[in-house]
mmCIF file of C-alpha atoms in Angstrom:
data_model
loop_
_atom_site.group_PDB
_atom_site.id
_atom_site.type_symbol
_atom_site.label_atom_id
_atom_site.label_comp_id
_atom_site.label_asym_id
_atom_site.label_seq_id
_atom_site.Cartn_x
_atom_site.Cartn_y
_atom_site.Cartn_z
ATOM 1 C CA UNK D 1 95.648 -50.325 -53.058
ATOM 2 C CA UNK D 2 98.389 -51.647 -50.813
ATOM 3 C CA UNK D 3 95.925 -51.969 -47.988
ATOM 4 C CA UNK D 4 93.621 -53.928 -50.230
ATOM 5 C CA UNK D 5 96.507 -56.210 -51.216
ATOM 6 C CA UNK D 6 97.433 -56.790 -47.558
ATOM 7 C CA UNK D 7 93.848 -57.743 -46.808
ATOM 8 C CA UNK D 8 93.717 -60.134 -49.674
ATOM 9 C CA UNK D 9 97.164 -61.544 -48.612
ATOM 10 C CA UNK D 10 95.887 -62.156 -45.120
ATOM 11 C CA UNK D 11 92.874 -63.933 -46.434
ATOM 12 C CA UNK D 12 94.893 -66.096 -48.734
ATOM 13 C CA UNK D 13 97.395 -67.199 -46.003
ATOM 14 C CA UNK D 14 94.530 -67.864 -43.568
ATOM 15 C CA UNK D 15 92.675 -69.840 -46.124
ATOM 16 C CA UNK D 16 95.878 -71.885 -47.013
ATOM 17 C CA UNK D 17 96.304 -72.705 -43.333
ATOM 18 C CA UNK D 18 92.653 -73.821 -42.977
ATOM 19 C CA UNK D 19 92.851 -75.986 -46.094
ATOM 20 C CA UNK D 20 96.013 -77.678 -44.685
ATOM 21 C CA UNK D 21 94.294 -78.370 -41.316
ATOM 22 C CA UNK D 22 91.201 -79.748 -43.153
ATOM 23 C CA UNK D 23 93.195 -82.079 -45.394
ATOM 24 C CA UNK D 24 95.142 -83.306 -42.327
ATOM 25 C CA UNK D 25 91.872 -83.985 -40.553
ATOM 26 C CA UNK D 26 90.411 -85.884 -43.518
ATOM 27 C CA UNK D 27 93.476 -88.149 -43.539
ATOM 28 C CA UNK D 28 93.381 -88.734 -39.774
ATOM 29 C CA UNK D 29 92.521 -92.332 -38.842
ATOM 30 C CA UNK D 30 89.075 -92.942 -37.378
ATOM 31 C CA UNK D 31 90.283 -93.890 -33.853
ATOM 32 C CA UNK D 32 92.383 -90.654 -33.572
ATOM 33 C CA UNK D 33 89.257 -88.673 -34.521
ATOM 34 C CA UNK D 34 87.280 -90.492 -31.733
ATOM 35 C CA UNK D 35 90.041 -89.409 -29.270
ATOM 36 C CA UNK D 36 89.690 -85.812 -30.380
ATOM 37 C CA UNK D 37 85.910 -86.053 -29.919
ATOM 38 C CA UNK D 38 86.178 -87.422 -26.442
ATOM 39 C CA UNK D 39 88.759 -84.765 -25.448
ATOM 40 C CA UNK D 40 86.421 -81.985 -26.869
ATOM 41 C CA UNK D 41 83.508 -83.436 -24.709
ATOM 42 C CA UNK D 42 85.625 -83.620 -21.589
ATOM 43 C CA UNK D 43 86.888 -80.086 -22.248
ATOM 44 C CA UNK D 44 83.204 -78.934 -22.623
ATOM 45 C CA UNK D 45 82.346 -80.638 -19.232
ATOM 46 C CA UNK D 46 85.328 -78.776 -17.603
ATOM 47 C CA UNK D 47 84.427 -75.347 -18.935
ATOM 48 C CA UNK D 48 82.316 -74.256 -15.754
ATOM 49 C CA UNK D 49 85.619 -74.162 -13.793
ATOM 50 C CA UNK D 50 86.090 -71.018 -11.838
ATOM 51 C CA UNK D 51 89.716 -70.698 -12.988
ATOM 52 C CA UNK D 52 88.446 -70.471 -16.542
ATOM 53 C CA UNK D 53 85.552 -68.237 -15.720
ATOM 54 C CA UNK D 54 87.800 -65.734 -14.014
ATOM 55 C CA UNK D 55 89.152 -64.724 -17.437
ATOM 56 C CA UNK D 56 86.263 -65.727 -19.761
ATOM 57 C CA UNK D 57 83.561 -63.803 -17.748
ATOM 58 C CA UNK D 58 85.060 -61.677 -14.960
ATOM 59 C CA UNK D 59 81.891 -59.543 -14.450
ATOM 60 C CA UNK D 60 79.137 -62.245 -14.483
ATOM 61 C CA UNK D 61 78.733 -65.841 -13.309
ATOM 62 C CA UNK D 62 80.601 -67.940 -15.838
ATOM 63 C CA UNK D 63 78.500 -71.049 -15.353
ATOM 64 C CA UNK D 64 75.314 -69.158 -15.987
ATOM 65 C CA UNK D 65 76.714 -67.579 -19.084
ATOM 66 C CA UNK D 66 77.691 -70.971 -20.379
ATOM 67 C CA UNK D 67 74.072 -72.105 -20.308
ATOM 68 C CA UNK D 68 72.618 -68.847 -21.542
ATOM 69 C CA UNK D 69 73.465 -67.363 -23.849
ATOM 70 C CA UNK D 70 76.512 -69.410 -25.039
ATOM 71 C CA UNK D 71 75.177 -73.008 -24.943
ATOM 72 C CA UNK D 72 71.680 -71.920 -25.987
ATOM 73 C CA UNK D 73 73.018 -70.007 -28.938
ATOM 74 C CA UNK D 74 75.157 -72.917 -29.933
ATOM 75 C CA UNK D 75 72.328 -75.377 -30.046
ATOM 76 C CA UNK D 76 69.993 -72.997 -31.843
ATOM 77 C CA UNK D 77 72.642 -72.199 -34.415
ATOM 78 C CA UNK D 78 73.185 -75.852 -35.082
ATOM 79 C CA UNK D 79 69.401 -76.094 -35.779
ATOM 80 C CA UNK D 80 69.294 -72.968 -37.912
ATOM 81 C CA UNK D 81 72.353 -74.284 -39.870
ATOM 82 C CA UNK D 82 70.340 -77.262 -41.127
ATOM 83 C CA UNK D 83 67.894 -74.743 -42.704
ATOM 84 C CA UNK D 84 70.147 -72.022 -43.770
ATOM 85 C CA UNK D 85 73.635 -73.545 -44.194
ATOM 86 C CA UNK D 86 72.696 -76.930 -45.547
ATOM 87 C CA UNK D 87 69.409 -76.569 -47.298
ATOM 88 C CA UNK D 88 69.950 -72.874 -48.415
ATOM 89 C CA UNK D 89 66.566 -71.585 -46.974
ATOM 90 C CA UNK D 90 66.707 -68.222 -45.295
ATOM 91 C CA UNK D 91 64.684 -68.375 -42.172
ATOM 92 C CA UNK D 92 64.159 -65.177 -40.202
ATOM 93 C CA UNK D 93 61.598 -66.621 -37.739
ATOM 94 C CA UNK D 94 63.616 -69.411 -36.182
ATOM 95 C CA UNK D 95 62.838 -67.960 -32.657
ATOM 96 C CA UNK D 96 59.137 -69.047 -33.121
ATOM 97 C CA UNK D 97 60.163 -72.698 -32.714
ATOM 98 C CA UNK D 98 62.281 -71.929 -29.658
ATOM 99 C CA UNK D 99 59.036 -70.208 -28.322
ATOM 100 C CA UNK D 100 56.857 -73.141 -29.143
ATOM 101 C CA UNK D 101 59.235 -75.530 -27.187
ATOM 102 C CA UNK D 102 59.341 -72.981 -24.178
ATOM 103 C CA UNK D 103 55.557 -72.693 -24.022
ATOM 104 C CA UNK D 104 55.181 -76.488 -24.392
ATOM 105 C CA UNK D 105 57.385 -76.922 -21.326
ATOM 106 C CA UNK D 106 55.625 -74.089 -19.460
ATOM 107 C CA UNK D 107 51.980 -75.216 -20.080
ATOM 108 C CA UNK D 108 52.391 -78.921 -19.988
ATOM 109 C CA UNK D 109 54.470 -78.772 -16.940
ATOM 110 C CA UNK D 110 52.420 -76.307 -14.851
ATOM 111 C CA UNK D 111 48.848 -77.251 -15.845
ATOM 112 C CA UNK D 112 49.087 -81.050 -16.642
ATOM 113 C CA UNK D 113 51.982 -81.796 -14.359
ATOM 114 C CA UNK D 114 53.845 -83.706 -17.091
ATOM 115 C CA UNK D 115 57.510 -84.982 -16.517
ATOM 116 C CA UNK D 116 60.266 -83.043 -18.185
ATOM 117 C CA UNK D 117 61.411 -85.879 -20.334
ATOM 118 C CA UNK D 118 57.860 -86.598 -21.636
ATOM 119 C CA UNK D 119 57.444 -82.739 -22.335
ATOM 120 C CA UNK D 120 60.880 -82.884 -24.175
ATOM 121 C CA UNK D 121 59.667 -85.545 -26.535
ATOM 122 C CA UNK D 122 56.217 -83.869 -27.011
ATOM 123 C CA UNK D 123 57.759 -80.442 -27.524
ATOM 124 C CA UNK D 124 60.100 -81.805 -30.234
ATOM 125 C CA UNK D 125 57.080 -83.322 -31.910
ATOM 126 C CA UNK D 126 55.089 -80.076 -31.691
ATOM 127 C CA UNK D 127 57.892 -78.116 -33.168
ATOM 128 C CA UNK D 128 58.460 -80.528 -36.019
ATOM 129 C CA UNK D 129 54.771 -80.199 -36.741
ATOM 130 C CA UNK D 130 55.045 -76.393 -36.547
ATOM 131 C CA UNK D 131 57.882 -76.505 -39.023
ATOM 132 C CA UNK D 132 55.830 -78.632 -41.440
ATOM 133 C CA UNK D 133 52.850 -76.309 -40.942
ATOM 134 C CA UNK D 134 55.012 -73.328 -41.750
ATOM 135 C CA UNK D 135 56.826 -75.000 -44.675
ATOM 136 C CA UNK D 136 53.797 -76.660 -46.488
ATOM 137 C CA UNK D 137 52.285 -73.295 -47.807
ATOM 138 C CA UNK D 138 55.521 -71.285 -47.961
ATOM 139 C CA UNK D 139 58.410 -73.446 -49.155
ATOM 140 C CA UNK D 140 57.515 -72.940 -52.777
ATOM 141 C CA UNK D 141 58.708 -69.331 -52.297
ATOM 142 C CA UNK D 142 62.443 -68.582 -52.468
ATOM 143 C CA UNK D 143 64.952 -66.010 -51.285
ATOM 144 C CA UNK D 144 63.601 -62.742 -49.994
ATOM 145 C CA UNK D 145 59.940 -63.819 -50.274
ATOM 146 C CA UNK D 146 60.537 -66.791 -48.062
ATOM 147 C CA UNK D 147 62.491 -64.659 -45.573
ATOM 148 C CA UNK D 148 59.604 -62.219 -45.219
ATOM 149 C CA UNK D 149 57.107 -65.052 -44.629
ATOM 150 C CA UNK D 150 59.240 -66.774 -42.006
ATOM 151 C CA UNK D 151 59.828 -63.382 -40.267
ATOM 152 C CA UNK D 152 56.013 -62.955 -40.201
ATOM 153 C CA UNK D 153 55.569 -66.398 -38.688
ATOM 154 C CA UNK D 154 57.995 -65.582 -35.852
ATOM 155 C CA UNK D 155 56.099 -62.417 -35.083
ATOM 156 C CA UNK D 156 52.685 -64.092 -35.258
ATOM 157 C CA UNK D 157 53.796 -66.623 -32.602
ATOM 158 C CA UNK D 158 55.034 -63.886 -30.345
ATOM 159 C CA UNK D 159 52.013 -61.610 -30.782
ATOM 160 C CA UNK D 160 49.562 -64.464 -30.350
ATOM 161 C CA UNK D 161 51.315 -65.502 -27.143
ATOM 162 C CA UNK D 162 51.122 -61.965 -25.855
ATOM 163 C CA UNK D 163 47.402 -61.501 -26.759
ATOM 164 C CA UNK D 164 46.139 -64.926 -25.552
ATOM 165 C CA UNK D 165 45.251 -64.802 -21.895
ATOM 166 C CA UNK D 166 44.750 -68.478 -21.731
ATOM 167 C CA UNK D 167 48.504 -68.950 -21.928
ATOM 168 C CA UNK D 168 49.407 -66.113 -19.685
ATOM 169 C CA UNK D 169 49.197 -63.168 -22.063
ATOM 170 C CA UNK D 170 51.921 -60.561 -21.613
ATOM 171 C CA UNK D 171 52.730 -61.847 -18.177
ATOM 172 C CA UNK D 172 53.699 -65.230 -19.480
ATOM 173 C CA UNK D 173 53.801 -68.402 -17.377
ATOM 174 C CA UNK D 174 55.433 -68.796 -13.964
ATOM 175 C CA UNK D 175 56.259 -71.697 -11.697
ATOM 176 C CA UNK D 176 57.677 -73.925 -14.549
ATOM 177 C CA UNK D 177 58.934 -77.151 -12.966
ATOM 178 C CA UNK D 178 62.528 -78.304 -13.148
ATOM 179 C CA UNK D 179 63.670 -81.658 -14.594
ATOM 180 C CA UNK D 180 63.438 -84.477 -11.978
ATOM 181 C CA UNK D 181 66.646 -84.631 -9.820
ATOM 182 C CA UNK D 182 68.961 -87.614 -8.802
ATOM 183 C CA UNK D 183 71.008 -85.908 -6.096
ATOM 184 C CA UNK D 184 73.484 -88.685 -5.325
ATOM 185 C CA UNK D 185 75.378 -88.587 -8.557
ATOM 186 C CA UNK D 186 78.466 -86.422 -8.507
ATOM 187 C CA UNK D 187 80.921 -85.256 -11.273
ATOM 188 C CA UNK D 188 83.769 -82.809 -10.594
ATOM 189 C CA UNK D 189 82.338 -82.168 -7.134
ATOM 190 C CA UNK D 190 79.016 -81.107 -8.689
ATOM 191 C CA UNK D 191 75.690 -83.093 -8.228
ATOM 192 C CA UNK D 192 75.032 -83.002 -11.948
ATOM 193 C CA UNK D 193 71.495 -84.329 -11.719
ATOM 194 C CA UNK D 194 70.205 -82.147 -9.026
ATOM 195 C CA UNK D 195 68.260 -79.371 -10.811
ATOM 196 C CA UNK D 196 67.370 -76.350 -8.740
ATOM 197 C CA UNK D 197 67.469 -72.703 -8.888
ATOM 198 C CA UNK D 198 70.866 -71.617 -7.565
ATOM 199 C CA UNK D 199 73.324 -73.964 -9.482
ATOM 200 C CA UNK D 200 73.288 -73.634 -13.239
ATOM 201 C CA UNK D 201 75.914 -76.306 -13.852
ATOM 202 C CA UNK D 202 73.589 -79.313 -13.895
ATOM 203 C CA UNK D 203 71.482 -77.613 -16.579
ATOM 204 C CA UNK D 204 74.751 -76.876 -18.577
ATOM 205 C CA UNK D 205 75.756 -80.508 -18.441
ATOM 206 C CA UNK D 206 72.209 -81.452 -19.662
ATOM 207 C CA UNK D 207 72.690 -79.002 -22.472
ATOM 208 C CA UNK D 208 76.050 -80.553 -23.420
ATOM 209 C CA UNK D 209 74.397 -83.964 -23.699
ATOM 210 C CA UNK D 210 71.653 -82.520 -25.898
ATOM 211 C CA UNK D 211 74.271 -80.698 -28.051
ATOM 212 C CA UNK D 212 76.286 -83.924 -28.533
ATOM 213 C CA UNK D 213 73.151 -85.881 -29.573
ATOM 214 C CA UNK D 214 72.196 -83.034 -31.993
ATOM 215 C CA UNK D 215 75.627 -82.820 -33.505
ATOM 216 C CA UNK D 216 75.859 -86.519 -34.099
ATOM 217 C CA UNK D 217 72.385 -86.728 -35.837
ATOM 218 C CA UNK D 218 73.056 -83.595 -37.892
ATOM 219 C CA UNK D 219 76.509 -84.976 -39.121
ATOM 220 C CA UNK D 220 74.787 -88.293 -39.894
ATOM 221 C CA UNK D 221 72.114 -86.470 -42.087
ATOM 222 C CA UNK D 222 74.765 -84.394 -43.653
ATOM 223 C CA UNK D 223 76.795 -87.405 -44.904
ATOM 224 C CA UNK D 224 73.644 -89.236 -46.046
ATOM 225 C CA UNK D 225 71.609 -88.838 -49.207
ATOM 226 C CA UNK D 226 69.488 -86.387 -47.338
ATOM 227 C CA UNK D 227 72.563 -84.026 -46.927
ATOM 228 C CA UNK D 228 73.366 -84.439 -50.615
ATOM 229 C CA UNK D 229 69.805 -83.511 -51.557
ATOM 230 C CA UNK D 230 70.108 -80.448 -49.310
ATOM 231 C CA UNK D 231 73.426 -79.478 -51.022
ATOM 232 C CA UNK D 232 71.889 -79.825 -54.395
ATOM 233 C CA UNK D 233 68.920 -77.653 -53.407
ATOM 234 C CA UNK D 234 71.174 -75.011 -52.066
ATOM 235 C CA UNK D 235 73.330 -74.932 -55.132
ATOM 236 C CA UNK D 236 70.544 -74.832 -57.787
ATOM 237 C CA UNK D 237 67.080 -75.902 -56.841
ATOM 238 C CA UNK D 238 65.864 -75.979 -60.465
ATOM 239 C CA UNK D 239 68.724 -78.286 -61.515
ATOM 240 C CA UNK D 240 68.163 -80.558 -58.538
ATOM 241 C CA UNK D 241 64.464 -80.873 -59.466
ATOM 242 C CA UNK D 242 65.356 -81.680 -63.032
ATOM 243 C CA UNK D 243 67.737 -84.373 -61.810
ATOM 244 C CA UNK D 244 64.893 -86.040 -59.919
ATOM 245 C CA UNK D 245 65.486 -84.663 -56.386
ATOM 246 C CA UNK D 246 62.029 -84.109 -54.630
ATOM 247 C CA UNK D 247 62.985 -80.698 -53.514
ATOM 248 C CA UNK D 248 59.862 -79.801 -51.708
ATOM 249 C CA UNK D 249 59.982 -82.885 -49.525
ATOM 250 C CA UNK D 250 63.588 -82.390 -48.584
ATOM 251 C CA UNK D 251 62.999 -78.647 -47.743
ATOM 252 C CA UNK D 252 60.088 -79.724 -45.555
ATOM 253 C CA UNK D 253 62.428 -82.155 -43.906
ATOM 254 C CA UNK D 254 65.054 -79.477 -43.271
ATOM 255 C CA UNK D 255 62.367 -77.180 -41.745
ATOM 256 C CA UNK D 256 61.032 -79.978 -39.501
ATOM 257 C CA UNK D 257 64.658 -80.927 -38.260
ATOM 258 C CA UNK D 258 65.727 -77.333 -37.611
ATOM 259 C CA UNK D 259 62.403 -76.641 -35.845
ATOM 260 C CA UNK D 260 62.866 -79.780 -33.664
ATOM 261 C CA UNK D 261 66.248 -78.764 -32.458
ATOM 262 C CA UNK D 262 65.089 -75.233 -31.772
ATOM 263 C CA UNK D 263 62.078 -76.651 -29.801
ATOM 264 C CA UNK D 264 64.195 -79.058 -27.686
ATOM 265 C CA UNK D 265 66.439 -76.085 -26.677
ATOM 266 C CA UNK D 266 63.272 -74.152 -25.861
ATOM 267 C CA UNK D 267 62.005 -76.871 -23.608
ATOM 268 C CA UNK D 268 65.353 -77.057 -21.689
ATOM 269 C CA UNK D 269 65.691 -73.360 -21.439
ATOM 270 C CA UNK D 270 62.275 -72.909 -19.938
ATOM 271 C CA UNK D 271 62.879 -75.667 -17.451
ATOM 272 C CA UNK D 272 65.894 -73.630 -16.220
ATOM 273 C CA UNK D 273 64.270 -70.209 -16.521
ATOM 274 C CA UNK D 274 61.157 -71.146 -14.309
ATOM 275 C CA UNK D 275 59.212 -68.360 -15.940
ATOM 276 C CA UNK D 276 58.809 -67.233 -19.519
ATOM 277 C CA UNK D 277 56.867 -64.417 -21.333
ATOM 278 C CA UNK D 278 56.504 -63.308 -24.965
ATOM 279 C CA UNK D 279 59.285 -60.774 -24.663
ATOM 280 C CA UNK D 280 61.824 -63.578 -24.412
ATOM 281 C CA UNK D 281 61.218 -64.437 -28.102
ATOM 282 C CA UNK D 282 62.019 -61.142 -29.962
ATOM 283 C CA UNK D 283 63.108 -61.025 -33.651
ATOM 284 C CA UNK D 284 66.465 -59.974 -32.522
ATOM 285 C CA UNK D 285 67.189 -63.371 -31.231
ATOM 286 C CA UNK D 286 66.529 -64.899 -34.670
ATOM 287 C CA UNK D 287 68.776 -62.214 -36.216
ATOM 288 C CA UNK D 288 71.587 -62.911 -33.821
ATOM 289 C CA UNK D 289 71.464 -66.681 -34.372
ATOM 290 C CA UNK D 290 71.581 -66.029 -38.116
ATOM 291 C CA UNK D 291 74.574 -63.850 -37.641
ATOM 292 C CA UNK D 292 76.214 -66.522 -35.675
ATOM 293 C CA UNK D 293 75.718 -69.079 -38.561
ATOM 294 C CA UNK D 294 76.760 -66.771 -41.272
ATOM 295 C CA UNK D 295 79.854 -65.451 -39.365
ATOM 296 C CA UNK D 296 80.964 -68.975 -38.309
ATOM 297 C CA UNK D 297 80.673 -70.333 -41.730
ATOM 298 C CA UNK D 298 77.266 -71.432 -42.922
ATOM 299 C CA UNK D 299 77.160 -75.205 -43.731
ATOM 300 C CA UNK D 300 80.229 -76.028 -41.659
ATOM 301 C CA UNK D 301 79.238 -77.355 -38.200
ATOM 302 C CA UNK D 302 82.497 -76.577 -36.308
ATOM 303 C CA UNK D 303 82.439 -72.956 -37.774
ATOM 304 C CA UNK D 304 78.733 -72.556 -36.812
ATOM 305 C CA UNK D 305 79.564 -73.597 -33.191
ATOM 306 C CA UNK D 306 82.575 -71.273 -33.093
ATOM 307 C CA UNK D 307 80.451 -68.378 -34.513
ATOM 308 C CA UNK D 308 77.712 -68.917 -31.938
ATOM 309 C CA UNK D 309 80.175 -69.021 -29.133
ATOM 310 C CA UNK D 310 81.828 -65.809 -30.239
ATOM 311 C CA UNK D 311 78.468 -63.961 -30.774
ATOM 312 C CA UNK D 312 77.297 -65.008 -27.316
ATOM 313 C CA UNK D 313 80.541 -64.581 -25.357
ATOM 314 C CA UNK D 314 81.889 -61.177 -26.622
ATOM 315 C CA UNK D 315 79.209 -58.986 -25.171
ATOM 316 C CA UNK D 316 79.560 -60.751 -21.818
ATOM 317 C CA UNK D 317 83.324 -60.618 -21.770
ATOM 318 C CA UNK D 318 83.293 -56.822 -22.202
ATOM 319 C CA UNK D 319 80.188 -56.229 -20.013
ATOM 320 C CA UNK D 320 82.371 -54.174 -17.629
ATOM 321 C CA UNK D 321 82.749 -51.536 -20.331
ATOM 322 C CA UNK D 322 79.014 -50.831 -20.120
ATOM 323 C CA UNK D 323 77.843 -48.857 -23.120
ATOM 324 C CA UNK D 324 81.016 -49.420 -25.039
ATOM 325 C CA UNK D 325 80.651 -53.234 -25.087
ATOM 326 C CA UNK D 326 78.208 -53.252 -27.821
ATOM 327 C CA UNK D 327 80.376 -50.956 -29.817
ATOM 328 C CA UNK D 328 83.310 -53.380 -29.446
ATOM 329 C CA UNK D 329 81.056 -56.344 -30.339
ATOM 330 C CA UNK D 330 79.847 -54.517 -33.524
ATOM 331 C CA UNK D 331 83.473 -53.604 -34.512
ATOM 332 C CA UNK D 332 84.684 -57.234 -34.114
ATOM 333 C CA UNK D 333 81.796 -58.401 -36.304
ATOM 334 C CA UNK D 334 82.553 -55.773 -39.102
ATOM 335 C CA UNK D 335 86.307 -56.736 -38.890
ATOM 336 C CA UNK D 336 85.452 -60.422 -39.249
ATOM 337 C CA UNK D 337 83.246 -59.805 -42.360
ATOM 338 C CA UNK D 338 86.067 -57.771 -43.878
ATOM 339 C CA UNK D 339 88.898 -60.233 -43.342
ATOM 340 C CA UNK D 340 86.724 -63.432 -43.346
ATOM 341 C CA UNK D 341 83.680 -62.814 -45.469
ATOM 342 C CA UNK D 342 83.159 -66.461 -45.881
ATOM 343 C CA UNK D 343 83.066 -67.009 -42.155
ATOM 344 C CA UNK D 344 85.619 -68.005 -39.487
ATOM 345 C CA UNK D 345 85.590 -71.723 -40.467
ATOM 346 C CA UNK D 346 83.810 -71.936 -43.814
ATOM 347 C CA UNK D 347 82.954 -75.175 -45.741
ATOM 348 C CA UNK D 348 84.883 -75.530 -49.057
ATOM 349 C CA UNK D 349 81.711 -75.447 -50.925
ATOM 350 C CA UNK D 350 80.679 -72.000 -49.551
ATOM 351 C CA UNK D 351 84.268 -70.623 -50.147
ATOM 352 C CA UNK D 352 84.021 -71.706 -53.781
ATOM 353 C CA UNK D 353 80.602 -70.087 -54.100
ATOM 354 C CA UNK D 354 81.983 -66.856 -52.647
ATOM 355 C CA UNK D 355 84.807 -66.814 -55.252
ATOM 356 C CA UNK D 356 82.337 -67.521 -58.040
ATOM 357 C CA UNK D 357 80.212 -64.517 -56.969
ATOM 358 C CA UNK D 358 77.089 -66.278 -55.647
ATOM 359 C CA UNK D 359 77.259 -64.675 -52.172
ATOM 360 C CA UNK D 360 78.828 -67.797 -50.455
ATOM 361 C CA UNK D 361 75.432 -69.458 -49.763
ATOM 362 C CA UNK D 362 74.388 -71.029 -52.906
ATOM 363 C CA UNK D 363 71.061 -69.833 -54.406
ATOM 364 C CA UNK D 364 70.415 -68.098 -51.055
ATOM 365 C CA UNK D 365 73.282 -65.659 -51.527
ATOM 366 C CA UNK D 366 72.816 -62.407 -53.595
ATOM 367 C CA UNK D 367 74.762 -62.230 -56.915
ATOM 368 C CA UNK D 368 77.635 -60.335 -55.667
ATOM 369 C CA UNK D 369 81.151 -60.285 -57.155
ATOM 370 C CA UNK D 370 83.739 -62.485 -55.321
ATOM 371 C CA UNK D 371 87.452 -61.878 -55.189
ATOM 372 C CA UNK D 372 88.172 -63.495 -58.496
ATOM 373 C CA UNK D 373 85.297 -62.028 -60.384
ATOM 374 C CA UNK D 374 86.140 -58.649 -59.092
ATOM 375 C CA UNK D 375 89.616 -59.026 -60.611
ATOM 376 C CA UNK D 376 88.201 -60.132 -63.950
ATOM 377 C CA UNK D 377 85.764 -57.189 -63.985
ATOM 378 C CA UNK D 378 88.652 -54.690 -63.329
ATOM 379 C CA UNK D 379 90.764 -56.335 -66.014
ATOM 380 C CA UNK D 380 87.944 -56.194 -68.644
ATOM 381 C CA UNK D 381 87.598 -52.489 -68.055
#
């Protein structure tokens, strides 16, 4: 009993501290916020420094880890958060859109000789179309049924790629071209637009630019009527529909936007990787990104970014422990779910849902008793 009280006390103190920081941020003038944003971008650009890498990743190349898995997981988690965190739709096949983007870069680049930037635009369009194609017949389903269908879609894409010799079959596609280089521009002593095989830092800087654009767009959508419609659908889809919200259209939009973000990351990753094959797009990647979204705080963009960073970084940080590194990684995840079931940086709405017993994710969450409902249940007995 004492142990349970101590855990609850820790949660309460941590929650109070988070609420105080959030209130202070909401009351911060706009110009001060922009200073913080610029500082964060500069800090992200400075991350590949060797002095930082010596601690963060002593066993592997830190710049390479920043691009994949850390940066890649962050962008994918932002895209999945639109679907899961904001619209409340459980998608277990998100890796399919990542695969469509990767294969778009591979096939259009090697066979048609298209430019990276043109392929990026086309890949985003193809993935948006894929999201609509998946969503049109399936988004009338909810909860577990929708999750099963999206899981099947992800596996269909992977198995189709493996069994289709016209796109490389199980061997995949090799010789994928890099983005066009501009070798005379330097930043921090690095030729940031010289894309080759040996130096991963130019790709990381390009990923930072992509992440910044995606974050700005997602935040704009979140604060618009689109974001309010997504929140209404997540809380109670039936009530939202009764109030006049075109739920099917907005769910389709969420799928298309999330798919586009995943596809954009797939294009960039394939341009860096040079070769891809169907085994790069296993279901485990979808599950890992979903874990990052939930662990960070579904619906809250800073929390999702933090969750993706932790999920990607921890196994690499303890790589020197070999077999034990995954044990440590799992133990950290379990501890976080015990002490912070609503996520590292949850949105206020999700925290309220968890206390009400809706699983912390609107209609997506299972009806499980939250802290307050547990106390009431015990008192009634």
